Amino acid sequence: DAGITQSPRHKVTETGTPVTLRCHQTENHRYMYWYRQDPGHGLRLIHYSYGVKDTDKGEVSDGYSVSRSKTEDFLLTLESATSSQTSVYFCAISEAKGTSNQPQHFGDGTRLSIL
Amino acid sequence: DQQVKQNSPSLSVQEGRISILNCDYTNSMFDYFLWYKKYPAEGPTFLISISSIKDKNEDGRFTVFLNKSAKHLSLHIVPSQPGDSAVYFCAASRLSGNTPLVFGKGTRLSVIA
């Protein structure tokens, strides 16, 4: 198993509260990603990082921010959670071999419920 | 607009038979394709990949076929086993450069004993 730890694994919170999800890796991989998985939508990219302090938006970035101050940690923040952000969130990591991308490896997910 | 499409939400196959999962893509810039398998309450697990310089890649019971002219790929599982029951995601990207994966919506495979 790739060394990826997501925390918390489960969280229930109220609309309007801030929420931060953490992804921690022990593989020293350059790339880190946050996805959300919803019924009927598969996996959709929220934000990704290609190095410390280097991040970019994905397909569904509105309402989310990220930070990566260390190689091993990638944080996803919902500044003011809404019910539409109830989802399962997955972190993934990957590396490049020369100029070729390598497969992403995923954590076990965080189930977030916003009431 | 969906760039990666898995048009079959579900598939049922008998144990021992072949499972064929299909995937279509629209972006001609994609040259790197992957299949992931996902069990409930777990993260997706990488299964097999193929780059556009090949039309087939095999790993044990799993084979991926790529038809570039049709922008179509398929995953064959032979023989299918009950433990293969899971959701399978197709994904596509560029082999080089900082290009994230684009995922299909998934196909739920049920292998019946």
PDB file of C-alpha atoms in Angstrom:
ATOM      1  CA  ASP A   1       0.000   0.000   0.000  1.00  0.00           C
ATOM      2  CA  ALA A   2       1.176   3.501  -0.827  1.00  0.00           C
ATOM      3  CA  GLY A   3       1.877   5.458   2.369  1.00  0.00           C
ATOM      4  CA  ILE A   4      -1.106   7.788   2.278  1.00  0.00           C
ATOM      5  CA  THR A   5      -3.082   8.711   5.361  1.00  0.00           C
ATOM      6  CA  GLN A   6      -6.221  10.796   5.283  1.00  0.00           C
ATOM      7  CA  SER A   7      -7.641  12.384   8.403  1.00  0.00           C
ATOM      8  CA  PRO A   8     -10.230  12.435   9.691  1.00  0.00           C
ATOM      9  CA  ARG A   9     -11.829   9.358   8.108  1.00  0.00           C
ATOM     10  CA  HIS A  10     -15.320  10.522   9.013  1.00  0.00           C
ATOM     11  CA  LYS A  11     -16.673  13.936   9.931  1.00  0.00           C
ATOM     12  CA  VAL A  12     -20.111  15.393  10.513  1.00  0.00           C
ATOM     13  CA  THR A  13     -20.422  19.154  10.735  1.00  0.00           C
ATOM     14  CA  GLU A  14     -22.910  21.964  10.271  1.00  0.00           C
ATOM     15  CA  THR A  15     -23.462  24.303   7.373  1.00  0.00           C
ATOM     16  CA  GLY A  16     -21.319  27.417   7.574  1.00  0.00           C
ATOM     17  CA  THR A  17     -18.507  25.912   9.629  1.00  0.00           C
ATOM     18  CA  PRO A  18     -14.919  25.683   8.361  1.00  0.00           C
ATOM     19  CA  VAL A  19     -13.545  22.200   7.705  1.00  0.00           C
ATOM     20  CA  THR A  20     -10.001  21.078   6.975  1.00  0.00           C
ATOM     21  CA  LEU A  21      -9.094  17.648   5.651  1.00  0.00           C
ATOM     22  CA  ARG A  22      -5.533  16.427   5.776  1.00  0.00           C
ATOM     23  CA  CYS A  23      -3.593  14.159   3.469  1.00  0.00           C
ATOM     24  CA  HIS A  24      -0.221  12.907   4.621  1.00  0.00           C
ATOM     25  CA  GLN A  25       2.183  10.861   2.481  1.00  0.00           C
ATOM     26  CA  THR A  26       5.408   9.069   3.315  1.00  0.00           C
ATOM     27  CA  GLU A  27       6.437   8.380  -0.315  1.00  0.00           C
ATOM     28  CA  ASN A  28       8.053  11.769  -1.030  1.00  0.00           C
ATOM     29  CA  HIS A  29       5.990  12.046  -4.228  1.00  0.00           C
ATOM     30  CA  ARG A  30       5.883  15.367  -6.003  1.00  0.00           C
ATOM     31  CA  TYR A  31       2.234  15.413  -7.047  1.00  0.00           C
ATOM     32  CA  MET A  32      -0.762  15.390  -4.709  1.00  0.00           C
ATOM     33  CA  TYR A  33      -4.451  15.606  -5.567  1.00  0.00           C
ATOM     34  CA  TRP A  34      -7.843  16.045  -3.945  1.00  0.00           C
ATOM     35  CA  TYR A  35     -10.919  14.445  -5.509  1.00  0.00           C
ATOM     36  CA  ARG A  36     -14.510  14.115  -4.493  1.00  0.00           C
ATOM     37  CA  GLN A  37     -16.689  11.146  -5.336  1.00  0.00           C
ATOM     38  CA  ASP A  38     -20.441  11.514  -5.668  1.00  0.00           C
ATOM     39  CA  PRO A  39     -23.091   9.121  -7.011  1.00  0.00           C
ATOM     40  CA  GLY A  40     -23.448   9.516 -10.763  1.00  0.00           C
ATOM     41  CA  HIS A  41     -20.302  11.631 -11.072  1.00  0.00           C
ATOM     42  CA  GLY A  42     -17.376   9.327 -10.530  1.00  0.00           C
ATOM     43  CA  LEU A  43     -14.207  11.029  -9.296  1.00  0.00           C
ATOM     44  CA  ARG A  44     -13.864  14.758  -9.883  1.00  0.00           C
ATOM     45  CA  LEU A  45     -10.669  16.718  -9.312  1.00  0.00           C
ATOM     46  CA  ILE A  46     -10.892  19.604  -6.831  1.00  0.00           C
ATOM     47  CA  HIS A  47      -7.307  20.879  -6.606  1.00  0.00           C
ATOM     48  CA  TYR A  48      -3.867  19.466  -7.136  1.00  0.00           C
ATOM     49  CA  SER A  49      -0.292  20.292  -6.242  1.00  0.00           C
ATOM     50  CA  TYR A  50       2.879  19.812  -8.272  1.00  0.00           C
ATOM     51  CA  GLY A  51       5.263  20.849  -5.513  1.00  0.00           C
ATOM     52  CA  VAL A  52       5.545  22.702  -2.227  1.00  0.00           C
ATOM     53  CA  LYS A  53       3.451  25.880  -2.476  1.00  0.00           C
ATOM     54  CA  ASP A  54       2.569  25.053  -6.116  1.00  0.00           C
ATOM     55  CA  THR A  55      -1.113  24.308  -6.573  1.00  0.00           C
ATOM     56  CA  ASP A  56      -3.713  24.551  -9.288  1.00  0.00           C
ATOM     57  CA  LYS A  57      -7.478  24.285  -9.640  1.00  0.00           C
ATOM     58  CA  GLY A  58      -9.335  21.263 -10.855  1.00  0.00           C
ATOM     59  CA  GLU A  59     -12.772  20.763 -12.327  1.00  0.00           C
ATOM     60  CA  VAL A  60     -14.781  21.505  -9.149  1.00  0.00           C
ATOM     61  CA  SER A  61     -12.651  23.960  -7.157  1.00  0.00           C
ATOM     62  CA  ASP A  62     -15.316  26.500  -6.140  1.00  0.00           C
ATOM     63  CA  GLY A  63     -15.736  26.646  -2.358  1.00  0.00           C
ATOM     64  CA  TYR A  64     -12.431  24.862  -1.696  1.00  0.00           C
ATOM     65  CA  SER A  65      -8.894  25.998  -1.009  1.00  0.00           C
ATOM     66  CA  VAL A  66      -5.696  24.009  -0.534  1.00  0.00           C
ATOM     67  CA  SER A  67      -2.267  24.457   0.947  1.00  0.00           C
ATOM     68  CA  ARG A  68       0.963  22.524   0.692  1.00  0.00           C
ATOM     69  CA  SER A  69       3.702  23.856   2.948  1.00  0.00           C
ATOM     70  CA  LYS A  70       5.589  20.556   3.115  1.00  0.00           C
ATOM     71  CA  THR A  71       6.093  17.767   0.572  1.00  0.00           C
ATOM     72  CA  GLU A  72       4.273  15.277   2.758  1.00  0.00           C
ATOM     73  CA  ASP A  73       1.119  17.243   3.616  1.00  0.00           C
ATOM     74  CA  PHE A  74      -1.695  18.533   1.425  1.00  0.00           C
ATOM     75  CA  LEU A  75      -4.605  20.237   3.169  1.00  0.00           C
ATOM     76  CA  LEU A  76      -8.081  20.791   1.751  1.00  0.00           C
ATOM     77  CA  THR A  77     -10.181  23.518   3.376  1.00  0.00           C
ATOM     78  CA  LEU A  78     -13.857  24.264   3.063  1.00  0.00           C
ATOM     79  CA  GLU A  79     -14.025  27.845   4.340  1.00  0.00           C
ATOM     80  CA  SER A  80     -17.783  27.750   4.945  1.00  0.00           C
ATOM     81  CA  ALA A  81     -19.200  24.279   4.397  1.00  0.00           C
ATOM     82  CA  THR A  82     -22.434  23.826   2.443  1.00  0.00           C
ATOM     83  CA  SER A  83     -24.670  20.773   2.138  1.00  0.00           C
ATOM     84  CA  SER A  84     -23.604  20.373  -1.513  1.00  0.00           C
ATOM     85  CA  GLN A  85     -20.110  19.590  -0.244  1.00  0.00           C
ATOM     86  CA  THR A  86     -21.314  16.426   1.482  1.00  0.00           C
ATOM     87  CA  SER A  87     -19.233  13.803  -0.268  1.00  0.00           C
ATOM     88  CA  VAL A  88     -16.428  11.294   0.018  1.00  0.00           C
ATOM     89  CA  TYR A  89     -13.053  12.980  -0.446  1.00  0.00           C
ATOM     90  CA  PHE A  90     -10.014  11.140  -1.738  1.00  0.00           C
ATOM     91  CA  CYS A  91      -6.407  12.192  -1.728  1.00  0.00           C
ATOM     92  CA  ALA A  92      -4.009  10.782  -4.313  1.00  0.00           C
ATOM     93  CA  ILE A  93      -0.283  11.002  -4.936  1.00  0.00           C
ATOM     94  CA  SER A  94       1.911  10.360  -7.942  1.00  0.00           C
ATOM     95  CA  GLU A  95       5.394  10.810  -9.271  1.00  0.00           C
ATOM     96  CA  ALA A  96       6.985  11.181 -12.657  1.00  0.00           C
ATOM     97  CA  LYS A  97       9.661   8.829 -14.003  1.00  0.00           C
ATOM     98  CA  GLY A  98      11.750  10.991 -16.281  1.00  0.00           C
ATOM     99  CA  THR A  99       9.158  12.857 -18.324  1.00  0.00           C
ATOM    100  CA  SER A 100       6.509  10.114 -18.026  1.00  0.00           C
ATOM    101  CA  ASN A 101       3.717  10.315 -15.497  1.00  0.00           C
ATOM    102  CA  GLN A 102       3.153   7.355 -13.210  1.00  0.00           C
ATOM    103  CA  PRO A 103      -0.182   6.058 -11.875  1.00  0.00           C
ATOM    104  CA  GLN A 104      -1.822   7.881  -9.026  1.00  0.00           C
ATOM    105  CA  HIS A 105      -2.286   6.041  -5.754  1.00  0.00           C
ATOM    106  CA  PHE A 106      -5.185   6.837  -3.486  1.00  0.00           C
ATOM    107  CA  GLY A 107      -5.875   7.104   0.208  1.00  0.00           C
ATOM    108  CA  ASP A 108      -8.893   5.439   1.785  1.00  0.00           C
ATOM    109  CA  GLY A 109     -11.037   8.559   1.778  1.00  0.00           C
ATOM    110  CA  THR A 110     -12.794  10.916   4.190  1.00  0.00           C
ATOM    111  CA  ARG A 111     -16.554  10.728   4.432  1.00  0.00           C
ATOM    112  CA  LEU A 112     -17.822  14.265   5.119  1.00  0.00           C
ATOM    113  CA  SER A 113     -21.435  15.009   5.989  1.00  0.00           C
ATOM    114  CA  ILE A 114     -22.646  18.597   6.243  1.00  0.00           C
ATOM    115  CA  LEU A 115     -25.992  19.037   7.924  1.00  0.00           C
TER     116      LEU A 115
ATOM    117  CA  ASP B   1     -18.715  17.919 -21.486  1.00  0.00           C
ATOM    118  CA  GLN B   2     -17.594  14.447 -20.434  1.00  0.00           C
ATOM    119  CA  GLN B   3     -14.174  13.651 -21.842  1.00  0.00           C
ATOM    120  CA  VAL B   4     -14.155  10.071 -20.536  1.00  0.00           C
ATOM    121  CA  LYS B   5     -17.323   8.018 -20.741  1.00  0.00           C
ATOM    122  CA  GLN B   6     -18.242   4.673 -19.289  1.00  0.00           C
ATOM    123  CA  ASN B   7     -21.669   4.063 -20.733  1.00  0.00           C
ATOM    124  CA  SER B   8     -22.529   0.930 -18.776  1.00  0.00           C
ATOM    125  CA  PRO B   9     -23.276   1.727 -15.115  1.00  0.00           C
ATOM    126  CA  SER B  10     -23.333  -1.959 -14.238  1.00  0.00           C
ATOM    127  CA  LEU B  11     -22.377  -5.391 -15.537  1.00  0.00           C
ATOM    128  CA  SER B  12     -23.092  -8.902 -14.246  1.00  0.00           C
ATOM    129  CA  VAL B  13     -20.939 -11.859 -15.237  1.00  0.00           C
ATOM    130  CA  GLN B  14     -20.784 -15.469 -14.131  1.00  0.00           C
ATOM    131  CA  GLU B  15     -17.718 -16.696 -12.321  1.00  0.00           C
ATOM    132  CA  GLY B  16     -15.152 -18.113 -14.724  1.00  0.00           C
ATOM    133  CA  ARG B  17     -16.427 -16.163 -17.727  1.00  0.00           C
ATOM    134  CA  ILE B  18     -14.891 -13.075 -19.328  1.00  0.00           C
ATOM    135  CA  SER B  19     -15.768  -9.587 -18.074  1.00  0.00           C
ATOM    136  CA  ILE B  20     -15.436  -6.773 -20.623  1.00  0.00           C
ATOM    137  CA  LEU B  21     -15.630  -3.195 -19.408  1.00  0.00           C
ATOM    138  CA  ASN B  22     -15.698  -0.404 -21.964  1.00  0.00           C
ATOM    139  CA  CYS B  23     -14.569   3.202 -22.002  1.00  0.00           C
ATOM    140  CA  ASP B  24     -14.702   5.954 -24.631  1.00  0.00           C
ATOM    141  CA  TYR B  25     -12.841   9.240 -24.695  1.00  0.00           C
ATOM    142  CA  THR B  26     -13.234  12.405 -26.721  1.00  0.00           C
ATOM    143  CA  ASN B  27      -9.988  14.311 -26.182  1.00  0.00           C
ATOM    144  CA  SER B  28      -7.498  13.322 -28.885  1.00  0.00           C
ATOM    145  CA  MET B  29      -4.653  14.730 -26.768  1.00  0.00           C
ATOM    146  CA  PHE B  30      -5.005  11.873 -24.270  1.00  0.00           C
ATOM    147  CA  ASP B  31      -2.205   9.340 -24.664  1.00  0.00           C
ATOM    148  CA  TYR B  32      -2.180   7.614 -21.272  1.00  0.00           C
ATOM    149  CA  PHE B  33      -5.030   5.465 -20.021  1.00  0.00           C
ATOM    150  CA  LEU B  34      -5.563   3.689 -16.721  1.00  0.00           C
ATOM    151  CA  TRP B  35      -8.061   1.413 -15.023  1.00  0.00           C
ATOM    152  CA  TYR B  36      -8.791   1.549 -11.318  1.00  0.00           C
ATOM    153  CA  LYS B  37     -10.798  -0.801  -9.148  1.00  0.00           C
ATOM    154  CA  LYS B  38     -12.714   0.368  -6.104  1.00  0.00           C
ATOM    155  CA  TYR B  39     -14.233  -1.587  -3.237  1.00  0.00           C
ATOM    156  CA  PRO B  40     -16.746   0.067  -0.870  1.00  0.00           C
ATOM    157  CA  ALA B  41     -15.179   2.180   1.892  1.00  0.00           C
ATOM    158  CA  GLU B  42     -11.744   1.993   0.263  1.00  0.00           C
ATOM    159  CA  GLY B  43      -9.814   4.204  -2.107  1.00  0.00           C
ATOM    160  CA  PRO B  44      -9.434   3.309  -5.795  1.00  0.00           C
ATOM    161  CA  THR B  45      -6.626   0.869  -6.528  1.00  0.00           C
ATOM    162  CA  PHE B  46      -4.558   1.080  -9.698  1.00  0.00           C
ATOM    163  CA  LEU B  47      -5.002  -1.994 -11.921  1.00  0.00           C
ATOM    164  CA  ILE B  48      -3.369  -1.514 -15.284  1.00  0.00           C
ATOM    165  CA  SER B  49      -2.388   1.214 -17.725  1.00  0.00           C
ATOM    166  CA  ILE B  50      -1.575   1.643 -21.396  1.00  0.00           C
ATOM    167  CA  SER B  51       0.072   4.378 -23.412  1.00  0.00           C
ATOM    168  CA  SER B  52      -0.937   5.240 -26.946  1.00  0.00           C
ATOM    169  CA  ILE B  53       2.177   3.663 -28.459  1.00  0.00           C
ATOM    170  CA  LYS B  54       0.634   0.260 -27.659  1.00  0.00           C
ATOM    171  CA  ASP B  55      -2.715  -1.301 -28.468  1.00  0.00           C
ATOM    172  CA  LYS B  56      -2.632  -3.989 -25.787  1.00  0.00           C
ATOM    173  CA  ASN B  57      -1.213  -4.439 -22.320  1.00  0.00           C
ATOM    174  CA  GLU B  58      -1.586  -7.562 -20.219  1.00  0.00           C
ATOM    175  CA  ASP B  59      -1.077  -8.237 -16.528  1.00  0.00           C
ATOM    176  CA  GLY B  60      -2.198 -11.637 -15.332  1.00  0.00           C
ATOM    177  CA  ARG B  61      -5.958 -11.947 -15.708  1.00  0.00           C
ATOM    178  CA  PHE B  62      -6.290  -8.309 -16.785  1.00  0.00           C
ATOM    179  CA  THR B  63      -5.793  -7.049 -20.336  1.00  0.00           C
ATOM    180  CA  VAL B  64      -6.433  -3.543 -21.607  1.00  0.00           C
ATOM    181  CA  PHE B  65      -7.022  -2.923 -25.305  1.00  0.00           C
ATOM    182  CA  LEU B  66      -6.738   0.492 -26.918  1.00  0.00           C
ATOM    183  CA  ASN B  67      -8.302   1.468 -30.239  1.00  0.00           C
ATOM    184  CA  LYS B  68      -7.003   4.952 -30.936  1.00  0.00           C
ATOM    185  CA  SER B  69      -8.945   5.508 -34.138  1.00  0.00           C
ATOM    186  CA  ALA B  70     -12.199   4.773 -32.326  1.00  0.00           C
ATOM    187  CA  LYS B  71     -11.060   6.529 -29.134  1.00  0.00           C
ATOM    188  CA  HIS B  72     -12.080   3.423 -27.242  1.00  0.00           C
ATOM    189  CA  LEU B  73     -10.494   1.206 -24.655  1.00  0.00           C
ATOM    190  CA  SER B  74     -11.650  -1.911 -22.905  1.00  0.00           C
ATOM    191  CA  LEU B  75     -10.629  -3.949 -19.890  1.00  0.00           C
ATOM    192  CA  HIS B  76     -10.900  -7.738 -20.134  1.00  0.00           C
ATOM    193  CA  ILE B  77     -10.863  -9.887 -17.006  1.00  0.00           C
ATOM    194  CA  VAL B  78     -10.394 -13.595 -17.638  1.00  0.00           C
ATOM    195  CA  PRO B  79     -11.450 -15.654 -15.790  1.00  0.00           C
ATOM    196  CA  SER B  80     -13.727 -13.506 -13.652  1.00  0.00           C
ATOM    197  CA  GLN B  81     -13.746 -14.234  -9.921  1.00  0.00           C
ATOM    198  CA  PRO B  82     -16.185 -13.176  -7.173  1.00  0.00           C
ATOM    199  CA  GLY B  83     -13.434 -11.010  -5.651  1.00  0.00           C
ATOM    200  CA  ASP B  84     -13.439  -8.952  -8.854  1.00  0.00           C
ATOM    201  CA  SER B  85     -16.850  -7.549  -7.896  1.00  0.00           C
ATOM    202  CA  ALA B  86     -16.189  -3.813  -7.513  1.00  0.00           C
ATOM    203  CA  VAL B  87     -16.591  -0.487  -9.298  1.00  0.00           C
ATOM    204  CA  TYR B  88     -14.128  -0.007 -12.152  1.00  0.00           C
ATOM    205  CA  PHE B  89     -13.037   3.462 -13.238  1.00  0.00           C
ATOM    206  CA  CYS B  90     -11.426   4.330 -16.526  1.00  0.00           C
ATOM    207  CA  ALA B  91      -9.113   7.369 -16.522  1.00  0.00           C
ATOM    208  CA  ALA B  92      -7.163   9.282 -19.155  1.00  0.00           C
ATOM    209  CA  SER B  93      -4.415  11.872 -19.271  1.00  0.00           C
ATOM    210  CA  ARG B  94      -1.238  12.909 -21.028  1.00  0.00           C
ATOM    211  CA  LEU B  95       1.775  10.672 -20.469  1.00  0.00           C
ATOM    212  CA  SER B  96       4.037  13.659 -19.929  1.00  0.00           C
ATOM    213  CA  GLY B  97       3.559  17.070 -18.429  1.00  0.00           C
ATOM    214  CA  ASN B  98       1.502  18.290 -15.541  1.00  0.00           C
ATOM    215  CA  THR B  99      -1.871  17.011 -16.711  1.00  0.00           C
ATOM    216  CA  PRO B 100      -4.262  15.526 -14.152  1.00  0.00           C
ATOM    217  CA  LEU B 101      -6.310  12.398 -14.755  1.00  0.00           C
ATOM    218  CA  VAL B 102      -9.866  12.642 -16.032  1.00  0.00           C
ATOM    219  CA  PHE B 103     -12.094   9.842 -14.748  1.00  0.00           C
ATOM    220  CA  GLY B 104     -15.179   8.173 -16.124  1.00  0.00           C
ATOM    221  CA  LYS B 105     -18.197   7.657 -13.874  1.00  0.00           C
ATOM    222  CA  GLY B 106     -17.447   4.006 -13.266  1.00  0.00           C
ATOM    223  CA  THR B 107     -18.974   0.597 -14.012  1.00  0.00           C
ATOM    224  CA  ARG B 108     -20.119  -1.676 -11.186  1.00  0.00           C
ATOM    225  CA  LEU B 109     -19.087  -5.257 -11.938  1.00  0.00           C
ATOM    226  CA  SER B 110     -20.843  -8.118 -10.170  1.00  0.00           C
ATOM    227  CA  VAL B 111     -19.325 -11.567 -10.572  1.00  0.00           C
ATOM    228  CA  ILE B 112     -21.871 -14.211  -9.676  1.00  0.00           C
ATOM    229  CA  ALA B 113     -20.673 -17.512  -8.266  1.00  0.00           C
TER     230      ALA B 113
END
